[in-house]
Amino acid sequence: MSRKPVPAVAGQRARAEISFDKPQLLSRLFGEFDANLLALEERLGVYITARGDRVGIEGSAEAVAHAREVLNELHRRILRGEEVDPGLIDAVIAMSSQPALDGIFRAESGQGAPSIMIRTRKKTIVPRTVAQASYMHQLLGNDIIFALGPAGTGKTYIAVAQAVAQLITGSVQRLILSRPAVEAGEKLGFLPGDMKEKVDPYLRPLYDALNDCLPAEQVERRILSGEIEIAPIAFMRGRTLADAFVILDEAQNTTPAQMKMFLTRFGQNSRMVVCGDPNQTDLPGGVQASGLADATRRLEGIEGIAFARFGAGDVVRHPIVGRIVEAYEGKDA
């Protein structure tokens, strides 16, 4: 690497050097043509040099300390088998800069496996933000969890991964995924095809999350056997969902009556996750007509029910998505 050092305020410049074990893995840490180091320089305002198994960092004392922590954490994740990509770099930078994560971050960064993760047949999911870490903890200890926040924060994805993990281990016998189809009124009659063909396009995000956690042939086999059921919320009426992990997605598009119906399906040895963005709804009456907003007002503080809240800073898609969410939330406010 032969770039010019970034400027720093006189008298505040600092330097640190890190040496890494297993130099054969450093190409994954640095990225092709040092792309990962270049990204860290741009994001953290430091100058990084790499020689053999040693990395030098220059910049302000605070930025150098931050960059050192991020590099060490990325290296630890490589040792655990994770791939470094722009999303992971952004996530580790965000997590390391938030004091609220202090205990969880250090626990994850120790030797061996992280203290909190979800293992499925195809991948291991670890939290990428403070809110995701808290959410994973809540999924372990509460009967009903409301996951509230904008798209791209991992609400449904993490819930599906936890549900798949519990299905694999036998903790639950069924996985039930539901969401309102089309509009809250679920007026599907004008669409072509049979009922499955009508609703499948609106349930596609749930299929995508499943296929990320299980081999495709297992997803198909378990759907055919009834172990996995994907259906619009209207199909939940009149049932008691026992020994099941039940997920309701896009819950902001339910009416209060639909939400009450869904929540009262809860049965023995079950877990229920309700995911939605309280600020977005397709209901004619707007947010005030949403069953998600109504349930939040009524149920917060009840024992056994937890609320996980995500913001624009928790978006784990492309960074521009977080900026878009912030822009819209600011205008709404």
Short mmCIF file of N, CA, C and O in Angstrom, two decimals, residues 103 105 132 136 222-223 227 290 303 305 313-314:
data_model
loop_
_atom_site.label_atom_id
_atom_site.label_comp_id
_atom_site.label_asym_id
_atom_site.label_seq_id
_atom_site.Cartn_x
_atom_site.Cartn_y
_atom_site.Cartn_z
N GLY A 103 -20.54 -5.13 26.86
CA GLY A 103 -20.41 -6.49 27.37
C GLY A 103 -20.57 -7.54 26.30
O GLY A 103 -19.78 -8.47 26.19
N PHE A 105 -20.20 -7.23 23.06
CA PHE A 105 -19.14 -7.16 22.05
C PHE A 105 -17.89 -7.89 22.55
O PHE A 105 -17.30 -8.69 21.83
N GLN A 132 -29.77 -5.98 17.11
CA GLN A 132 -29.88 -7.39 16.73
C GLN A 132 -29.41 -8.29 17.87
O GLN A 132 -30.01 -9.35 18.12
N MET A 136 -31.81 -11.07 19.65
CA MET A 136 -31.50 -12.49 19.75
C MET A 136 -31.65 -12.99 21.19
O MET A 136 -32.15 -14.09 21.44
N ARG A 222 -40.22 -30.26 3.95
CA ARG A 222 -40.88 -29.89 5.21
C ARG A 222 -42.19 -29.15 4.96
O ARG A 222 -43.12 -29.25 5.76
N ILE A 223 -42.28 -28.41 3.85
CA ILE A 223 -43.56 -27.78 3.51
C ILE A 223 -44.59 -28.84 3.14
O ILE A 223 -45.75 -28.80 3.59
N GLU A 227 -44.51 -29.56 8.29
CA GLU A 227 -43.65 -29.02 9.34
C GLU A 227 -43.47 -27.52 9.17
O GLU A 227 -43.30 -26.79 10.15
N SER A 290 -53.76 0.67 12.39
CA SER A 290 -52.93 -0.52 12.36
C SER A 290 -53.07 -1.36 13.62
O SER A 290 -53.02 -0.84 14.74
N GLU A 303 -45.99 -9.24 31.22
CA GLU A 303 -44.98 -10.27 31.44
C GLU A 303 -45.03 -11.33 30.33
O GLU A 303 -46.10 -11.77 29.93
N ILE A 305 -44.08 -10.83 27.27
CA ILE A 305 -44.11 -10.17 25.96
C ILE A 305 -42.98 -9.15 25.91
O ILE A 305 -42.88 -8.29 26.79
N GLY A 313 -30.19 3.26 11.98
CA GLY A 313 -28.81 2.85 12.20
C GLY A 313 -28.61 1.35 12.25
O GLY A 313 -27.48 0.87 12.23
N ASP A 314 -29.72 0.60 12.34
CA ASP A 314 -29.64 -0.86 12.41
C ASP A 314 -29.83 -1.52 11.05
O ASP A 314 -29.81 -2.75 10.95
#
